[in-house]
Amino acid sequence: MWNGCFLIPFTMILWHSFVATTMVADRVTSNTIDQDALLALKDHIVDDPQNLLTTNWTTTTSVCNWVGVTCGFRHRRVRALNLSHMGLSGTIPPHLGNLSFLVFTSFYNNRFSGSLPDELANLRRLKYFSLQKNYFGGEIPSWFGSFTRLRTLSLANNSFTGAIPSSLFRLSELDGLDLSYNDLQGHIPVEIGKLPKLRILYLSHTGLSGSIPSAVFNISSLQQIDATGNMFSGSLPSANVTMSSLRMIDFGFNNLTGSLPSSLFNNLPNLEALYLSRNQFHGQIPAALYGCIQLKLLSLSYNNFEGKILKDIKNLTALGSLYLGYNKFNDAEMLSSISDLPSLELLNLEKSGLTGPIPSAIGNLTLLRYIGLMDNKLTGTIPPEIGNLVNLEIITLSINRIGGPIPVRLFNISTLRTIEMTGNYLSGHLPSSIGLQLPNLERLIVGGNKLSGPIPVSLSNASELITLELSSNFFFGLIPDTFGDDLRSLRYLNLGGNNFTTNSLSSELSFLTSLTNSKNLREIILSSNPLKGTLPISVGNLSSSLESFVADNCQIKGSIPEGIGNLSNLVRLSLEENDLKGTIPTTIGKLKKLQAIRFSENYLEGSTPSDLCDLESLAYLYLGGNKLAGSIPSCLGNVSSLRDLSMGVNNLTSTIPSTLWRLKDIQLLELSSNYLSGSLPLDISNLKVVRYLDISGNQLSGEIPSSIGDLKDLAHLSLSNNRLQGPISPSFGGMVSLEFLDLSRNNLSGEIPKDMEKLIYLKYFNVSFNGLQGEIPGGGPFKKFLAGSFWGNEALCGSPQMQVQPCKTRGRQRSKKASANVFKYILPAIGVIVIMAMAFTVLYVKPTQVADARLKDHGQYPAAKKDCLSSILELALQCSAEQPEERIDIKDVLTTLKKIKAKFLKDSRGIET
Amino acid sequence: MAHLYRLSIVLSFILTVSPSLSTNTEGNALHALRSRLSDPTNVLQSWDPTLVNPCTWFHVTCDSSNHVTRLDLGNSNISGTLGPELGELRHLKYLELYRNDIGGKIPKELGNMKNLVSMDIYGNRFEGEIPKSFAMLKSLRFLRLNNNKLSGSIPRELTTLKDLKVFDVSNNDLCGTIPVDGPFASFPMESFENNKLNGPELKGLVPYDFGC
């Protein structure tokens, strides 16, 4: 394995040379300057948890004997100060600059903070200076440039800010520079190329940006460069590079672009590690890279590399780790080419566009410990040669199109820790001895295949097993009562979507009792298996670390055990679509971390316990389709974390608690098919983000508040089958997200507001069986609705397709505004004038035609006259109705007047004859 | 001293070996979001990155093809920043992050969420400009950015969002003039209150970023 600790020999020699100087007997002369400086430092220490300086740095002994202090032989001056790993907190006083003989200084791994005093610039003899792992801040002082002897400078893991001072690049002796993990800004200065002896350059996670200057590649002494986790951009320099010492390049996690220049790799004979993953490189991998035959690690994953891997890759005989995943390669032969790499131990080709079957040559890679081929388009079957990989620990083949059985030989590889093969077409059984053959097995993840057969009994012996994921297969048979006896490490168990069952129809789910031995259990998923038993009382003894218990659609009988309240870390509890009876245990109120309760579609009875209101993280409460009675607990309105509340299809009575309308973050409120009464309050508009609201099939009365129009996010609204009355407010037009609206089977009256034509996303609309009247709007979504939406409203009118009476008025086909004005102002005026004129004509003026003479005589035909006058007044009233829409059309006015006249004539003639 | 130099970067490679099923880019994007957020009330506790897809996570809704269509984290006590990876949620229709304590800039990559119908990020601490890339959100009906610390002008590109029904940038630090074209013809003045805006733009007379 490649190893990067090149500097260790150098630093160790340096250190030992100081120690050697102390072997000589102390001189009596103590240096008060150094003592004062160190005592000043001691004064600036605010926390010394090991009491090292407090007890040891005292004037009773020479500074040369103080812990962490080393003096020089000749002058008895402090030459080394090593305070690493002392857990000290404090700041550095300016006095420290008086330690003018200081050569070696390390504050590594303490809690010092503040900025560095300028007086430290006097420490001109410094060769080694490390402040790594502290909380120093401020800009990197430019006076570091005056330390002409400095070989090692580490300011890593602090909070230094600003740019890298260019003075650093005057340090002609500098061998190692580590500025990693700071909050710097700006670029790598091109002057970096002036450091003739630099071997180590660590700039990871500094916040630096800009391009990586080509000057970096001119430092012929450089052995390691780490610039990972920055914002470097641009492409790598394409000039010819010769760096015979370079062993490591790490430019991962940046925004570098372009293709890899061949010229970069022609003369890097000692390159051992190249890490370029998580950038945006594209293009082919240059053949020159395969000439870097010392490469032990090559990581190019998460880029946009394309094309093929050349067969020449087999030249990389030392290559131990190869990461090419998450690129855009198009190379059906890639796996074959890679199978020629004799030293390969770690191989990641996830999401690499692999197609076709896994070649049997894969069995050549006998040193392989990890192979990741997830998320490709591999087909065929797994070659039995996979069994040759006797060192294999991890194999991931998930999300491919691989069929056939898992080769038996794979289960002979006793080193295996992880088998991940979800989402394929694998068939056959798991070997019955799997738990014995694979003593190190930690993860068996084979969900979403076509595997069948029983759970191997030996699996119960897999004491290292952490994850068992067998979901969505065709496994069948009993889950043994002893299933969990030895699964001490188990955390995730998913057996859902199979055909598992338990011992007998009447018994309890005993295997759950055996799982009480799994003290780290976090998740149990059993859904969609015909388990048929009852939940044992021991469910309450399951690991308190359990976060998810999901057993939907399992034909579980009996009641929910009280002990469930012991599972104090439970976040998700789901038992939907079972045959559970009894009440909801009040102990559930103890599960303070619960975020989801799903008990829908059971036979639960009794009232809804108000203990549910104690669950202050509860977001999802689904209790629909049970036999719950009584009222909805009003305290649910205090559970402000609630997002979905579903209690439909129960026997709930009383009114909807007014507190529920306080749940301003609720997204779904489903209370349909109960016996809820009362009216909807104006406060309904508090539910600003509700998107699903169904209170259909209850006994709601009163009017629908017009404030409902404020619910702009509401997509689904059903209030059908209630006793609601009054009009549909024009504000309904404000519910712009509405896609589904059912107001059918109420006692609503008035017209369908034309404003609802604005609801352009409305797909379903039903107002059938109400008392609505007037014309059905024709614009917007109403163009699509069929007759069924409007049935059972006697007074609605509109086009024949709607199977309603035709509207009397036709004037409305004109533009809306114009016709409104005509209705509102002009028609009534004309109508009144015309009627008065006609009446005047008919009754008093210019007796023409037949009746006129007789009308002059007020004594004649009093009944006919009275009838005629009242008809005319009625018509006049129709002409001056408050709502313009309700006023009668002018053509109809004329027709009616003619009829009145005809009737009057007929009446008077009839009397005469 | 050996401590100056990390023993070996190989250790970090070993860590990447640890198997994970989150090949799903959308799950990865959400997990990246989670890593940027502080979540004192554990609203994101169910976001288990080892799952094949994020569809069983709370506050995440998927369509029948297991694509994430909703992210409902309104009023959830979360703080932190958003990152560019959120733009990977190409099927997202509803981005509901309102009333939290999320700061930093709005990533321009959110403009890649082509199916977005609603973006509610009001009531946070977002700063910087409204990304012009939002003009690519052609299905957008709701864009509520109010009660943040946004600055700069309202991008004119947003006037091309013909389905936009609700637009609210009130209580920010925006400048320039208010657009009048496209859907902006019908937004009420309350949507623009408490900014440094100069009123409706007078076409040809005042540049839209006048006063910025």
Coordinates of N, CA, C and O in Angstrom, one line a residue, chain A residues 1-4 7 11 108 132 152 154 176 180 202 226 248 275 297 374-375 398-399 420 547 572 595-596 620 643 664-665 667 689 691 712-713 737 761, chain B residues 1 3-10 13 16-17 19-21 23 42-43 45-46 48 56 58-59 70 72 74-76 98-99 141-142 144 163 165-166:
Chain A
M1 N 0.8 -1.2 0.0 CA 0.0 0.0 0.0 C 0.9 1.2 0.0 O 1.9 1.3 0.7
W2 N 0.5 2.2 -0.8 CA 1.2 3.5 -0.9 C 1.2 4.2 0.4 O 0.2 4.2 1.1
N3 N 2.2 4.9 0.7 CA 2.3 5.5 2.0 C 3.0 6.9 1.8 O 3.9 7.1 1.1
G4 N 2.4 7.9 2.4 CA 2.8 9.3 2.1 C 3.6 9.9 3.2 O 3.8 11.1 3.1
L7 N 8.1 12.8 5.2 CA 8.8 13.8 6.0 C 9.2 13.2 7.3 O 10.0 13.8 8.0
T11 N 12.0 15.0 10.0 CA 11.5 15.7 11.3 C 12.1 14.9 12.5 O 12.4 15.5 13.5
Y108 N 1.2 22.1 18.1 CA 0.3 21.1 17.4 C -0.8 20.6 18.4 O -0.5 20.2 19.5
Q132 N -0.4 23.6 13.8 CA -1.4 22.8 13.3 C -2.4 22.4 14.4 O -2.1 22.2 15.6
T152 N 10.1 23.8 7.6 CA 8.7 23.3 7.7 C 7.8 24.3 8.3 O 8.1 24.8 9.4
S154 N 3.7 24.6 9.2 CA 2.4 24.1 9.1 C 1.4 25.0 9.9 O 1.6 25.2 11.1
G176 N 8.6 21.8 3.5 CA 7.2 21.4 3.6 C 6.3 22.6 4.0 O 6.7 23.3 4.9
S180 N -3.4 23.5 4.9 CA -4.8 22.9 4.7 C -5.7 23.4 5.8 O -5.3 23.7 6.9
Y202 N 0.8 21.1 0.9 CA -0.6 20.7 1.2 C -1.4 22.0 1.3 O -1.2 22.8 2.1
D226 N -1.1 18.3 -2.6 CA -2.5 18.0 -2.2 C -3.3 19.3 -2.2 O -3.1 20.2 -1.4
M248 N 2.8 12.1 -5.6 CA 1.4 12.2 -5.4 C 0.8 13.5 -5.9 O 1.4 14.6 -5.6
Y275 N -5.0 11.5 -7.9 CA -6.4 11.6 -7.5 C -7.0 12.9 -8.1 O -6.7 14.0 -7.7
L297 N -2.2 4.1 -7.1 CA -3.6 4.6 -6.9 C -4.0 5.5 -8.0 O -3.3 6.5 -8.3
M374 N -21.8 -1.3 -9.3 CA -23.2 -0.9 -9.1 C -23.6 0.0 -10.2 O -22.8 0.8 -10.7
D375 N -24.9 0.0 -10.6 CA -25.5 1.0 -11.5 C -24.8 1.0 -12.8 O -24.3 2.0 -13.3
S398 N -25.4 -4.1 -7.4 CA -26.7 -3.6 -7.4 C -27.0 -2.8 -8.7 O -26.2 -2.2 -9.2
I399 N -28.3 -2.8 -9.0 CA -28.8 -2.0 -10.1 C -28.1 -2.3 -11.4 O -27.3 -1.5 -12.0
E420 N -23.8 -6.9 -2.0 CA -24.9 -6.0 -2.4 C -25.3 -6.3 -3.8 O -24.5 -6.1 -4.7
E547 N -35.6 2.7 15.5 CA -36.2 3.9 15.0 C -37.4 3.7 14.1 O -38.2 4.5 14.0
R572 N -40.6 6.0 13.4 CA -41.6 5.6 12.4 C -42.3 4.4 12.9 O -41.6 3.4 13.2
Q595 N -42.2 10.5 14.6 CA -42.6 11.5 13.5 C -43.7 11.0 12.7 O -44.3 11.8 12.0
A596 N -43.9 9.7 12.7 CA -45.0 9.1 11.8 C -45.7 8.0 12.5 O -45.0 7.0 13.0
Y620 N -46.7 13.0 10.8 CA -47.7 12.2 10.0 C -48.6 11.4 10.9 O -48.0 10.5 11.6
R643 N -48.0 17.6 9.7 CA -48.1 17.9 8.3 C -49.3 17.2 7.7 O -50.0 17.8 6.9
K664 N -51.1 25.8 10.9 CA -50.8 26.6 9.7 C -49.8 25.9 8.8 O -49.6 26.4 7.7
D665 N -49.2 24.8 9.2 CA -48.2 24.1 8.4 C -48.8 22.8 7.8 O -48.1 22.1 7.2
Q667 N -50.5 20.1 5.6 CA -50.5 19.9 4.2 C -51.7 19.0 3.7 O -52.2 19.1 2.6
V689 N -50.9 26.5 3.7 CA -50.1 25.6 2.8 C -50.8 24.3 2.5 O -50.2 23.3 2.0
R691 N -52.7 21.4 0.9 CA -52.9 21.0 -0.5 C -53.9 19.9 -0.7 O -54.3 19.7 -1.8
K712 N -54.3 29.2 -1.6 CA -53.7 29.2 -2.9 C -53.0 27.9 -3.3 O -52.7 27.7 -4.5
D713 N -52.6 27.2 -2.3 CA -51.8 25.9 -2.6 C -52.7 24.7 -2.7 O -52.3 23.6 -3.0
S737 N -54.5 26.8 -7.4 CA -53.8 25.5 -7.6 C -54.9 24.3 -7.7 O -54.5 23.2 -7.9
Y761 N -56.1 24.9 -13.7 CA -55.6 23.6 -13.5 C -56.7 22.6 -13.1 O -56.4 21.4 -12.8
Chain B
M1 N 8.3 15.9 13.4 CA 7.3 15.1 14.0 C 6.3 14.5 13.0 O 5.9 15.2 12.1
H3 N 3.3 14.0 13.2 CA 2.0 14.5 13.1 C 1.8 15.6 12.1 O 0.7 15.9 11.7
L4 N 2.9 16.2 11.7 CA 2.7 17.3 10.7 C 2.1 16.8 9.4 O 1.2 17.5 8.9
Y5 N 2.5 15.7 9.0 CA 2.0 15.2 7.7 C 1.1 14.0 7.9 O 1.4 13.1 8.7
R6 N 0.0 14.1 7.3 CA -1.0 13.0 7.4 C -0.3 11.7 7.0 O 0.5 11.7 6.1
L7 N -0.6 10.7 7.7 CA 0.1 9.4 7.5 C 0.0 9.0 6.1 O 0.9 8.6 5.4
S8 N -1.2 9.1 5.6 CA -1.4 8.6 4.2 C -2.8 9.0 3.8 O -3.8 8.9 4.5
I9 N -2.9 9.4 2.5 CA -4.2 9.8 2.0 C -5.0 8.5 1.7 O -6.2 8.6 1.5
V10 N -4.3 7.4 1.7 CA -4.9 6.2 1.4 C -6.1 5.9 2.3 O -7.1 5.4 1.9
F13 N -9.2 7.0 0.9 CA -9.8 6.2 -0.1 C -10.5 5.0 0.4 O -11.6 4.6 -0.1
T16 N -14.0 5.8 1.1 CA -14.9 5.8 -0.1 C -15.4 4.4 -0.5 O -16.3 4.3 -1.2
V17 N -14.7 3.5 0.0 CA -15.0 2.1 -0.3 C -16.3 1.6 0.4 O -17.0 0.8 -0.1
P19 N -19.7 0.7 1.3 CA -20.7 0.5 0.3 C -21.9 1.4 0.7 O -22.3 1.6 1.8
S20 N -22.5 1.8 -0.3 CA -23.7 2.6 -0.2 C -24.6 2.4 -1.4 O -24.1 2.3 -2.5
L21 N -25.9 2.4 -1.2 CA -26.8 2.2 -2.3 C -27.3 3.4 -2.9 O -28.1 3.4 -3.8
T23 N -27.0 5.3 -5.2 CA -26.6 5.6 -6.6 C -27.5 6.7 -7.2 O -27.2 7.4 -8.1
N42 N -34.3 17.2 14.4 CA -34.2 15.9 13.8 C -35.3 15.7 12.7 O -35.8 14.5 12.5
V43 N -35.7 16.7 12.1 CA -36.7 16.6 11.0 C -36.2 15.7 9.9 O -37.0 15.0 9.2
Q45 N -34.1 13.2 10.3 CA -33.5 11.9 10.8 C -33.8 10.7 9.9 O -33.0 9.8 9.8
S46 N -34.9 10.7 9.2 CA -35.3 9.6 8.4 C -34.5 9.5 7.1 O -34.7 8.6 6.3
D48 N -32.1 8.4 5.3 CA -31.0 7.4 5.4 C -30.4 7.2 4.1 O -31.0 6.7 3.1
T56 N -38.9 7.0 0.8 CA -39.5 6.7 2.1 C -39.1 7.7 3.2 O -39.5 7.6 4.3
F58 N -39.1 11.1 5.2 CA -40.1 12.1 5.6 C -39.8 13.4 4.9 O -38.7 13.8 4.7
H59 N -40.9 14.1 4.5 CA -40.9 15.4 3.9 C -40.4 15.3 2.5 O -40.1 16.4 1.9
R70 N -41.6 16.5 -4.5 CA -41.9 17.5 -3.5 C -40.8 17.4 -2.4 O -40.4 16.3 -2.0
D72 N -40.8 19.1 1.3 CA -41.7 19.9 2.2 C -40.9 20.1 3.5 O -41.1 19.3 4.4
G74 N -40.9 23.3 5.1 CA -41.3 24.6 5.6 C -41.4 24.6 7.1 O -41.8 23.6 7.7
N75 N -41.0 25.7 7.7 CA -41.1 25.8 9.2 C -40.6 24.6 9.9 O -41.3 24.0 10.8
S76 N -39.4 24.2 9.6 CA -38.8 23.0 10.2 C -37.6 23.2 11.1 O -36.8 22.3 11.3
Y98 N -39.9 27.4 3.3 CA -40.2 28.6 3.9 C -40.1 28.6 5.4 O -40.1 27.6 6.0
R99 N -39.9 29.8 6.0 CA -39.8 30.0 7.4 C -38.8 29.0 8.1 O -39.2 28.2 8.9
R141 N -45.4 28.6 -11.0 CA -46.7 29.3 -10.7 C -46.5 30.2 -9.4 O -47.1 31.2 -9.3
F142 N -45.7 29.7 -8.5 CA -45.5 30.4 -7.2 C -44.1 30.7 -7.0 O -43.3 29.7 -7.0
R144 N -42.2 32.7 -4.1 CA -42.3 33.5 -2.9 C -40.9 33.6 -2.2 O -40.4 32.6 -1.7
D163 N -46.7 31.4 -16.7 CA -47.7 30.7 -15.7 C -47.6 31.3 -14.3 O -48.3 30.8 -13.4
K165 N -48.3 32.9 -11.1 CA -49.5 33.4 -10.5 C -49.3 34.2 -9.3 O -50.0 35.2 -9.1
V166 N -48.3 33.8 -8.5 CA -48.0 34.5 -7.3 C -46.5 34.8 -7.2 O -45.7 33.9 -7.4

